[in-house]
Amino acid sequence: MLHKKILHLSLDDVDTENYGCTTYTLSIIVKELIAIGVSFIDYPHLVRLNPNIPWKTRGNGAVSIIIEYENKDKIFSIANKIVYESYTSATKKSTPALILCEKEHITDDLIHFSEEALYKVLSIKQAKSLIKKHNMLYTTYGGEIGLIGALAALANPLIEHTYELICYRLPKNFGLPRKVDKESVIRMSEKTFPYTFNNYDPFSRRILITPHSNDPVLFGIRGLSPNKLIEAFDMIKIEEDVSHFLIFKTNQGTNAHLNFYFKINEVKPYYSVKIRGYVKTNPIITRGGHVFFILKDDSSEINCAAYEPTKTFRNIVSKLRVGDYIEVGGGVRPPNKKYPLKVLNIEYINILKLAEEYVYENPICPRCKSRTKSLGQNKGFKCEKCKSRFPNLSKEKRIKPRTIAPGLYMPPPSAHRHLTKPLQYYGIDLKINVPFDESIFFRQFS
Ligand code: ATP
């Protein structure tokens, strides 16, 4: 007789730009596993990995489940069948990977790998050597790159986490315009604030819960607890028949990709990093509305960019001045012909200390108190009003009031990455674990 075991199963890279979604394929696996009586130990995990990986399809998400069951081969075979079906539906253009292991195999080396996958660029070789070392069951189709994400999702403990309720469409509606009432989303967003986040961007007046691609997701609501998400779901007016929803535990909204400080000379292309340093050049605004400045620390210099989509954030960045001491977090782009330094695409800025900025003004006339006029370099000043001349006066240095204050600044929600921690969650304990409730995490509609 087989004994029940705790199993971790993960997958990644099921989708292409035009078809499918890794979370959707997982939701179909969950549905089949519920049907055969598998017990779930936790909410399915949706793990967002390094958002600066150039070969990601969209949000660099990978998924995993933790379950209890006696027959791991049966679980693997059910999941494999569904993954293969998704692969053929995506006309074999995706490169899915599926991994299954027992709880005992989630050891420190795997956890370390999953941590590095949040901010570094890892290799298939690194992933495969761990998979082989722990003798895991795995399969890939079309290529092996998906193993990196799948392995990273398998072992991420999601210590800091939020939740997302993803509602899926009926296949007959895939590709058609999404029928979700905008006003009801705005209402829901206001009523559930701050327990849900990034539903709506008041700056651009854009709904953020609905994706734009052809994938099976109708919408996803993000927040701090599964029960709040269900409450929010019930507030949304959905004007099409839907298939099902699944609630994920996720590292979205936790800044998990920006956990480590780097010296500028250590940063590598496509890494996600945070750096402390001094502003070396005043910001410039280029055609296209991007703002650039150079940051330096004691190791090197890097170009920092706030691109046009970050909208109002650029106003803050453009007010920085030489000598300001700041912390910035973001993704690194390799140097190119136009920008010979690496470029950090800034996701947040923390102004730690403002430099003093000065203006130099012509002196006040000592006789009549009006502002003097310069007579040219080293030639002194003349008062236009009383006509006196002052060959020995020099320009007056005055501290110019700065128009920004120290503190944390971020782009508006429409420019956030999935992992970006919203401003209102700074200082909130995102480690609080909501006990898993098997009766609410999956709901089938039709
Ligand atoms: P979606 O969000 O819709 O699921 P996606 O953006 O997650 O799409 P994927 O199809 O998963 O896109 O592609 C991301 C690819 O990058 C995967 O093959 C994954 O294995 C790989 N990958 C993820 N993180 C890293 C990393 N840190 N280093 C190298 N490769 C990575």
Coordinates of C-alpha atoms and ligand atoms in Angstrom, one line a residue:
M1 CA 0.0 0.0 0.0
L2 CA 1.3 3.5 -0.9
H3 CA 1.6 6.1 1.8
K4 CA 0.5 9.7 1.4
K5 CA 3.3 12.0 0.5
I6 CA 3.6 15.8 0.3
L7 CA 4.4 16.6 -3.3
H8 CA 5.5 19.9 -5.0
L9 CA 4.6 20.2 -8.6
S10 CA 5.5 23.2 -10.8
L11 CA 5.3 24.4 -14.4
D12 CA 6.4 27.3 -16.5
D13 CA 6.5 28.6 -20.1
V14 CA 3.3 27.0 -21.2
D15 CA 2.2 30.2 -23.0
T16 CA 3.2 32.1 -26.1
E17 CA 2.6 35.8 -26.8
N18 CA -0.7 34.9 -28.5
Y19 CA -1.9 31.8 -26.7
G20 CA -2.5 30.5 -23.3
C21 CA -1.3 31.3 -19.8
T22 CA 0.7 29.2 -17.4
T23 CA -1.7 30.0 -14.6
Y24 CA -4.6 28.8 -16.7
T25 CA -2.9 25.4 -17.5
L26 CA -2.2 25.0 -13.8
S27 CA -5.9 25.8 -13.0
I28 CA -7.0 22.9 -15.3
I29 CA -4.5 20.6 -13.5
V30 CA -6.0 21.8 -10.1
K31 CA -9.5 21.0 -11.3
E32 CA -8.5 17.5 -12.3
L33 CA -6.7 16.8 -9.1
I34 CA -9.6 18.0 -7.0
A35 CA -11.8 15.6 -9.0
I36 CA -9.6 12.6 -8.0
G37 CA -9.6 13.6 -4.3
V38 CA -6.1 15.1 -4.0
S39 CA -5.7 17.3 -0.8
F40 CA -4.1 20.7 -1.2
I41 CA -1.7 21.9 1.5
D42 CA -1.6 25.6 0.4
Y43 CA -3.0 28.0 -2.1
P44 CA -1.3 27.4 -5.5
H45 CA 1.9 29.6 -5.8
L46 CA 2.3 32.2 -8.5
V47 CA 5.9 33.2 -8.4
R48 CA 7.1 36.2 -10.4
L49 CA 10.8 35.9 -11.3
N50 CA 13.3 38.4 -12.5
P51 CA 11.2 40.9 -14.5
N52 CA 14.2 41.9 -16.6
I53 CA 14.8 38.6 -18.3
P54 CA 14.7 39.4 -22.0
W55 CA 13.2 36.1 -23.1
K56 CA 10.1 36.3 -20.9
T57 CA 6.7 36.3 -22.6
R58 CA 5.0 38.8 -20.3
G59 CA 5.3 38.9 -16.6
N60 CA 7.9 36.1 -16.0
G61 CA 5.5 34.1 -13.8
A62 CA 5.9 30.4 -12.9
V63 CA 3.5 28.4 -10.8
S64 CA 3.5 25.5 -8.3
I65 CA 1.2 23.5 -6.1
I66 CA 1.8 21.6 -2.8
I67 CA -0.4 18.6 -2.4
E68 CA -0.8 15.4 -0.5
Y69 CA -1.3 12.1 -2.4
E70 CA -0.1 8.6 -2.4
N71 CA 0.8 8.1 -6.0
K72 CA 3.2 10.6 -7.5
D73 CA 3.4 8.9 -10.9
K74 CA -0.3 9.4 -11.3
I75 CA -0.1 13.1 -10.4
F76 CA 2.8 13.6 -12.9
S77 CA 0.9 11.7 -15.6
I78 CA -2.3 13.8 -15.2
A79 CA -0.3 17.1 -15.2
N80 CA 1.9 16.0 -18.1
K81 CA -1.2 15.2 -20.2
I82 CA -2.7 18.7 -19.6
V83 CA 0.7 20.4 -20.2
Y84 CA 1.1 18.5 -23.5
E85 CA -2.5 19.5 -24.6
S86 CA -1.6 23.2 -23.9
Y87 CA 1.6 22.8 -25.8
T88 CA -0.2 21.4 -28.9
S89 CA -2.9 24.1 -28.6
A90 CA -0.1 26.7 -28.6
T91 CA 0.9 25.1 -31.9
K92 CA 4.0 23.8 -30.3
K93 CA 5.5 27.3 -30.1
S94 CA 5.9 27.3 -26.3
T95 CA 8.6 25.5 -24.3
P96 CA 6.8 24.2 -21.3
A97 CA 8.5 22.5 -18.4
L98 CA 6.9 20.4 -15.6
I99 CA 8.7 19.2 -12.4
L100 CA 7.5 17.1 -9.5
C101 CA 9.4 16.3 -6.3
E102 CA 8.7 15.3 -2.7
K103 CA 8.8 17.8 0.1
E104 CA 12.1 16.4 1.4
H105 CA 13.8 17.6 -1.8
I106 CA 13.1 21.2 -1.1
T107 CA 16.5 21.8 0.4
D108 CA 18.6 25.0 0.9
D109 CA 20.3 24.7 -2.5
L110 CA 16.9 24.8 -4.2
I111 CA 15.7 27.7 -2.1
H112 CA 18.9 29.5 -2.9
F113 CA 18.3 28.9 -6.7
S114 CA 14.7 30.2 -6.4
E115 CA 16.0 33.3 -4.6
E116 CA 18.6 34.0 -7.3
A117 CA 16.0 33.5 -10.0
L118 CA 14.3 36.7 -8.7
Y119 CA 17.1 39.0 -9.6
K120 CA 19.9 37.2 -11.6
V121 CA 20.1 35.5 -14.9
L122 CA 20.4 31.7 -14.4
S123 CA 21.2 28.9 -16.8
I124 CA 19.5 25.7 -17.9
K125 CA 22.7 23.8 -16.8
Q126 CA 22.3 25.1 -13.2
A127 CA 18.6 24.1 -13.1
K128 CA 19.3 20.6 -14.6
S129 CA 22.1 19.8 -12.2
L130 CA 19.8 20.5 -9.2
I131 CA 16.9 18.5 -10.8
K132 CA 19.2 15.5 -11.4
K133 CA 20.9 15.8 -7.9
H134 CA 17.4 15.6 -6.3
N135 CA 16.2 12.9 -8.7
M136 CA 13.1 14.9 -9.6
L137 CA 10.5 13.8 -12.1
Y138 CA 10.4 16.3 -15.0
T139 CA 9.5 16.8 -18.6
T140 CA 10.0 19.5 -21.2
Y141 CA 8.6 20.2 -24.7
G142 CA 10.1 22.3 -27.4
G143 CA 13.2 23.2 -25.3
E144 CA 14.5 23.2 -21.8
I145 CA 14.5 26.9 -20.8
G146 CA 11.3 26.6 -18.9
L147 CA 13.1 24.4 -16.3
I148 CA 14.6 27.5 -14.8
G149 CA 11.3 29.1 -14.0
A150 CA 9.6 25.8 -13.0
L151 CA 12.4 24.9 -10.6
A152 CA 12.4 28.4 -9.1
A153 CA 8.6 28.2 -8.5
L154 CA 8.9 24.8 -6.9
A155 CA 11.1 26.0 -4.0
N156 CA 10.2 29.6 -3.4
P157 CA 8.8 29.7 0.2
L158 CA 6.9 32.9 -0.4
I159 CA 7.7 34.3 3.0
E160 CA 6.5 37.7 2.1
H161 CA 3.4 37.3 0.0
T162 CA 0.1 38.6 -1.2
Y163 CA -2.8 36.8 -3.0
E164 CA -4.4 37.0 -6.4
L165 CA -7.8 35.7 -7.5
I166 CA -7.7 35.0 -11.2
C167 CA -11.0 34.5 -13.0
Y168 CA -10.8 32.6 -16.3
R169 CA -13.0 32.9 -19.4
L170 CA -14.9 30.2 -21.2
P171 CA -12.9 29.0 -24.2
K172 CA -15.6 30.3 -26.6
N173 CA -14.8 33.9 -25.4
F174 CA -11.0 33.7 -25.8
G175 CA -9.8 36.6 -28.0
L176 CA -13.1 38.5 -27.7
P177 CA -13.3 41.9 -25.9
R178 CA -13.6 41.4 -22.2
K179 CA -17.0 42.3 -20.7
V180 CA -16.3 43.7 -17.3
D181 CA -18.1 46.8 -16.1
K182 CA -15.5 49.5 -15.5
E183 CA -17.5 51.5 -13.0
S184 CA -18.0 48.4 -10.8
V185 CA -14.2 47.9 -10.8
I186 CA -13.6 51.5 -9.7
R187 CA -16.2 51.1 -6.9
M188 CA -14.7 47.8 -5.8
S189 CA -11.2 49.4 -5.8
E190 CA -12.3 52.3 -3.6
K191 CA -14.3 50.0 -1.2
T192 CA -11.6 47.4 -0.7
F193 CA -8.6 49.8 -0.4
P194 CA -6.0 49.1 1.0
Y195 CA -6.8 45.4 1.2
T196 CA -6.7 45.1 -2.6
F197 CA -4.2 46.9 -4.9
N198 CA -3.5 48.0 -8.4
N199 CA -7.1 47.5 -9.6
Y200 CA -7.3 50.8 -11.3
D201 CA -4.9 53.7 -12.1
P202 CA -6.6 57.0 -11.3
F203 CA -3.9 58.9 -13.2
S204 CA -4.5 57.2 -16.5
R205 CA -8.1 56.2 -15.6
R206 CA -7.2 52.7 -16.8
I207 CA -8.6 49.5 -15.4
L208 CA -5.6 47.3 -14.4
I209 CA -7.3 44.0 -13.5
T210 CA -8.0 42.9 -17.1
P211 CA -5.0 41.9 -19.3
H212 CA -4.8 43.1 -22.9
S213 CA -3.6 39.9 -24.6
N214 CA -5.6 37.0 -26.0
D215 CA -5.0 34.9 -23.0
P216 CA -7.8 33.0 -21.0
V217 CA -7.7 35.4 -18.0
L218 CA -10.7 37.6 -17.7
F219 CA -9.2 39.5 -14.7
G220 CA -7.1 39.1 -11.7
I221 CA -7.7 40.9 -8.3
R222 CA -4.7 41.3 -6.0
G223 CA -4.8 41.8 -2.3
L224 CA -3.8 40.9 1.2
S225 CA -6.2 38.0 2.0
P226 CA -8.2 35.4 0.1
N227 CA -11.4 36.4 1.8
K228 CA -11.0 40.1 0.8
L229 CA -10.4 39.0 -2.8
I230 CA -13.7 37.0 -2.8
E231 CA -15.5 40.0 -1.4
A232 CA -14.0 42.2 -4.2
F233 CA -14.8 39.5 -6.8
D234 CA -18.5 39.7 -5.7
M235 CA -18.5 43.5 -6.3
I236 CA -17.5 43.2 -9.9
K237 CA -20.2 43.3 -12.6
I238 CA -19.2 40.6 -15.1
E239 CA -21.1 40.7 -18.3
E240 CA -20.0 37.4 -19.9
D241 CA -20.3 33.8 -18.6
V242 CA -17.1 32.7 -16.9
S243 CA -15.4 29.3 -16.4
H244 CA -13.8 29.3 -12.9
F245 CA -11.5 31.2 -10.5
L246 CA -8.4 30.1 -8.6
I247 CA -6.8 32.0 -5.7
F248 CA -3.0 32.1 -5.8
K249 CA -0.5 32.9 -3.1
T250 CA 2.1 35.1 -4.7
N251 CA 5.2 37.3 -4.3
Q252 CA 3.5 40.0 -6.3
G253 CA 3.6 43.4 -4.6
T254 CA 6.5 42.4 -2.3
N255 CA 9.6 43.9 -4.2
A256 CA 11.1 40.4 -3.9
H257 CA 13.3 41.1 -6.9
L258 CA 14.9 44.1 -5.2
N259 CA 16.2 42.5 -2.0
F260 CA 19.9 43.1 -2.6
Y261 CA 22.2 46.1 -2.7
F262 CA 24.8 46.1 -5.4
K263 CA 27.9 48.3 -6.0
I264 CA 27.7 49.8 -9.5
N265 CA 30.7 47.8 -10.7
E266 CA 28.9 44.5 -9.7
V267 CA 25.7 45.0 -11.6
K268 CA 25.2 42.9 -14.7
P269 CA 22.8 43.2 -17.7
Y270 CA 19.3 42.0 -16.9
Y271 CA 19.8 41.9 -13.2
S272 CA 17.3 43.5 -10.8
V273 CA 19.3 45.6 -8.3
K274 CA 19.2 48.4 -5.8
I275 CA 22.0 50.8 -5.5
R276 CA 22.9 53.7 -3.2
G277 CA 24.9 56.6 -4.7
Y278 CA 25.3 60.3 -5.5
V279 CA 23.7 62.0 -8.5
K280 CA 26.6 62.9 -10.8
T281 CA 24.8 64.9 -13.5
N282 CA 21.7 66.9 -13.5
P283 CA 18.8 65.0 -15.2
I284 CA 18.2 65.6 -18.9
I285 CA 15.0 65.1 -20.8
T286 CA 15.4 63.4 -24.2
R287 CA 13.1 63.4 -27.2
G288 CA 10.4 61.0 -26.4
G289 CA 10.1 62.3 -22.8
H290 CA 12.6 59.9 -21.1
V291 CA 14.6 61.4 -18.2
F292 CA 18.3 60.3 -17.7
F293 CA 21.0 61.1 -15.1
I294 CA 24.3 59.5 -14.1
L295 CA 24.6 58.0 -10.6
K296 CA 28.0 57.2 -9.1
D297 CA 29.2 55.3 -6.1
D298 CA 32.8 54.5 -4.9
S299 CA 33.1 51.7 -7.5
S300 CA 31.7 53.1 -10.8
E301 CA 28.9 55.0 -12.6
I302 CA 25.6 54.0 -14.2
N303 CA 23.1 55.8 -16.3
C304 CA 19.7 55.9 -14.7
A305 CA 16.5 56.2 -16.7
A306 CA 12.9 57.1 -15.9
Y307 CA 11.1 56.2 -19.2
E308 CA 8.1 57.9 -20.7
P309 CA 5.6 55.3 -19.4
T310 CA 6.5 56.2 -15.8
K311 CA 4.6 59.5 -16.4
T312 CA 4.4 61.7 -13.3
F313 CA 7.4 59.9 -11.8
R314 CA 9.6 61.7 -14.3
N315 CA 8.7 65.1 -12.8
I316 CA 10.3 63.9 -9.5
V317 CA 13.4 62.4 -11.2
S318 CA 14.0 65.6 -13.2
K319 CA 14.2 67.6 -10.0
L320 CA 17.3 65.7 -8.8
R321 CA 20.5 67.7 -8.7
V322 CA 24.2 66.9 -8.6
G323 CA 25.2 65.7 -5.2
D324 CA 21.9 64.3 -4.0
Y325 CA 22.3 61.0 -2.1
I326 CA 19.7 58.5 -3.3
E327 CA 18.7 54.8 -3.4
V328 CA 17.3 53.5 -6.7
G329 CA 15.9 50.1 -7.6
G330 CA 15.3 48.6 -11.0
G331 CA 16.4 46.5 -13.9
V332 CA 19.8 46.8 -15.7
R333 CA 20.1 47.1 -19.5
P334 CA 23.3 46.4 -21.3
P335 CA 25.3 49.3 -22.7
N336 CA 24.8 50.1 -26.4
K337 CA 26.2 52.6 -29.0
K338 CA 23.9 55.4 -27.8
Y339 CA 24.4 54.7 -24.1
P340 CA 28.0 53.5 -23.4
L341 CA 27.2 53.0 -19.7
K342 CA 24.8 50.4 -18.5
V343 CA 21.3 51.8 -18.0
L344 CA 19.2 51.2 -14.8
N345 CA 15.5 51.4 -15.6
I346 CA 14.3 53.0 -12.3
E347 CA 11.3 51.4 -10.5
Y348 CA 11.5 53.5 -7.4
I349 CA 13.7 56.2 -5.9
N350 CA 14.4 56.9 -2.3
I351 CA 15.9 60.4 -1.8
L352 CA 18.1 60.0 1.3
K353 CA 19.8 63.4 1.4
L354 CA 19.3 66.5 -0.8
A355 CA 22.4 68.5 -1.8
E356 CA 22.2 72.2 -1.3
E357 CA 21.6 74.0 -4.6
Y358 CA 22.8 77.6 -5.0
V359 CA 21.9 80.5 -7.2
Y360 CA 24.4 83.4 -7.8
E361 CA 22.8 86.8 -8.0
N362 CA 24.0 90.4 -8.7
P363 CA 24.4 92.2 -5.3
I364 CA 21.9 94.7 -3.9
C365 CA 22.9 98.3 -4.3
P366 CA 24.2 99.4 -0.8
R367 CA 22.8 102.9 -1.4
C368 CA 19.3 102.5 -2.8
K369 CA 18.7 98.8 -2.2
S370 CA 17.7 97.9 -5.8
R371 CA 19.4 95.0 -7.7
T372 CA 22.6 96.0 -9.5
K373 CA 23.6 95.1 -13.1
S374 CA 26.9 93.5 -14.0
L375 CA 29.4 95.5 -15.9
G376 CA 31.1 92.4 -17.3
Q377 CA 33.5 89.8 -15.8
N378 CA 35.6 91.3 -13.0
K379 CA 34.4 94.8 -13.8
G380 CA 32.0 95.2 -10.9
F381 CA 28.4 96.3 -10.8
K382 CA 26.3 99.3 -11.5
C383 CA 23.0 100.4 -10.0
E384 CA 20.6 101.4 -12.8
K385 CA 18.5 103.4 -10.3
C386 CA 21.0 105.7 -8.5
K387 CA 23.8 105.2 -11.2
S388 CA 26.4 104.3 -8.5
R389 CA 29.2 102.0 -9.5
F390 CA 30.7 99.2 -7.3
P391 CA 33.9 97.8 -8.7
N392 CA 34.7 95.7 -5.6
L393 CA 31.3 94.0 -5.1
S394 CA 30.9 90.3 -6.2
K395 CA 27.9 88.1 -6.9
E396 CA 25.9 86.9 -3.9
K397 CA 25.5 83.1 -3.3
R398 CA 22.1 82.1 -2.1
I399 CA 20.7 78.7 -1.2
K400 CA 17.9 77.9 -3.7
P401 CA 14.9 76.2 -2.1
R402 CA 14.6 72.6 -3.5
T403 CA 11.2 71.6 -4.9
I404 CA 11.4 68.0 -3.8
A405 CA 11.7 66.5 -0.3
P406 CA 13.6 63.4 0.9
G407 CA 11.5 60.3 0.8
L408 CA 10.3 57.4 -1.4
Y409 CA 8.8 58.0 -4.8
M410 CA 7.3 55.6 -7.3
P411 CA 5.7 55.7 -10.8
P412 CA 1.9 55.4 -10.9
P413 CA 0.3 51.9 -10.8
S414 CA 0.0 51.6 -14.6
A415 CA 3.9 51.5 -14.8
H416 CA 4.3 49.0 -11.9
R417 CA 5.8 45.6 -12.5
H418 CA 3.9 42.6 -10.9
L419 CA 6.6 42.5 -8.2
T420 CA 6.5 46.2 -7.4
K421 CA 5.5 46.9 -3.8
P422 CA 2.7 49.5 -3.8
L423 CA 3.5 52.6 -1.7
Q424 CA 0.7 51.8 0.8
Y425 CA 2.3 48.4 1.6
Y426 CA 5.6 49.8 2.8
G427 CA 5.7 49.2 6.6
I428 CA 3.0 46.5 6.4
D429 CA 3.9 43.0 7.5
L430 CA 3.5 40.9 4.3
K431 CA 4.8 37.8 6.2
I432 CA 1.4 37.1 7.9
N433 CA 0.2 33.7 6.7
V434 CA -3.5 33.3 6.1
P435 CA -4.4 29.6 6.9
F436 CA -5.2 27.7 3.8
D437 CA -8.9 27.2 3.2
E438 CA -9.5 24.4 0.8
S439 CA -13.2 25.3 0.5
I440 CA -12.7 28.7 -1.1
F441 CA -9.6 28.5 -3.3
F442 CA -11.2 27.1 -6.5
R443 CA -14.7 27.9 -7.8
Q444 CA -16.2 26.4 -10.9
F445 CA -19.0 28.4 -12.6
S446 CA -19.8 26.7 -15.9
Ligands
ATP1 P1 3.4 34.6 -18.3 O1 3.7 35.7 -17.2 O2 2.3 34.9 -19.1 O3 3.4 33.2 -17.7 P2 6.1 34.8 -18.8 O4 6.5 36.2 -18.9 O5 6.2 34.1 -17.4 O6 4.7 34.6 -19.3 P3 7.6 32.6 -19.7 O7 6.9 32.0 -20.8 O8 7.4 32.0 -18.4 O9 7.0 34.1 -19.7 O10 9.1 32.8 -20.0 C1 10.1 33.2 -19.1 C2 11.3 32.3 -19.3 O11 12.4 32.8 -18.6 C3 11.0 30.9 -18.8 O12 11.6 30.0 -19.8 C4 11.9 30.8 -17.5 O13 12.3 29.5 -17.3 C5 13.0 31.8 -17.8 N1 13.5 32.4 -16.6 C6 12.8 32.9 -15.6 N2 13.6 33.5 -14.7 C7 14.8 33.3 -15.1 C8 16.1 33.7 -14.6 N3 16.2 34.4 -13.5 N4 17.2 33.5 -15.4 C9 17.0 32.8 -16.6 N5 15.9 32.5 -17.1 C10 14.8 32.7 -16.4

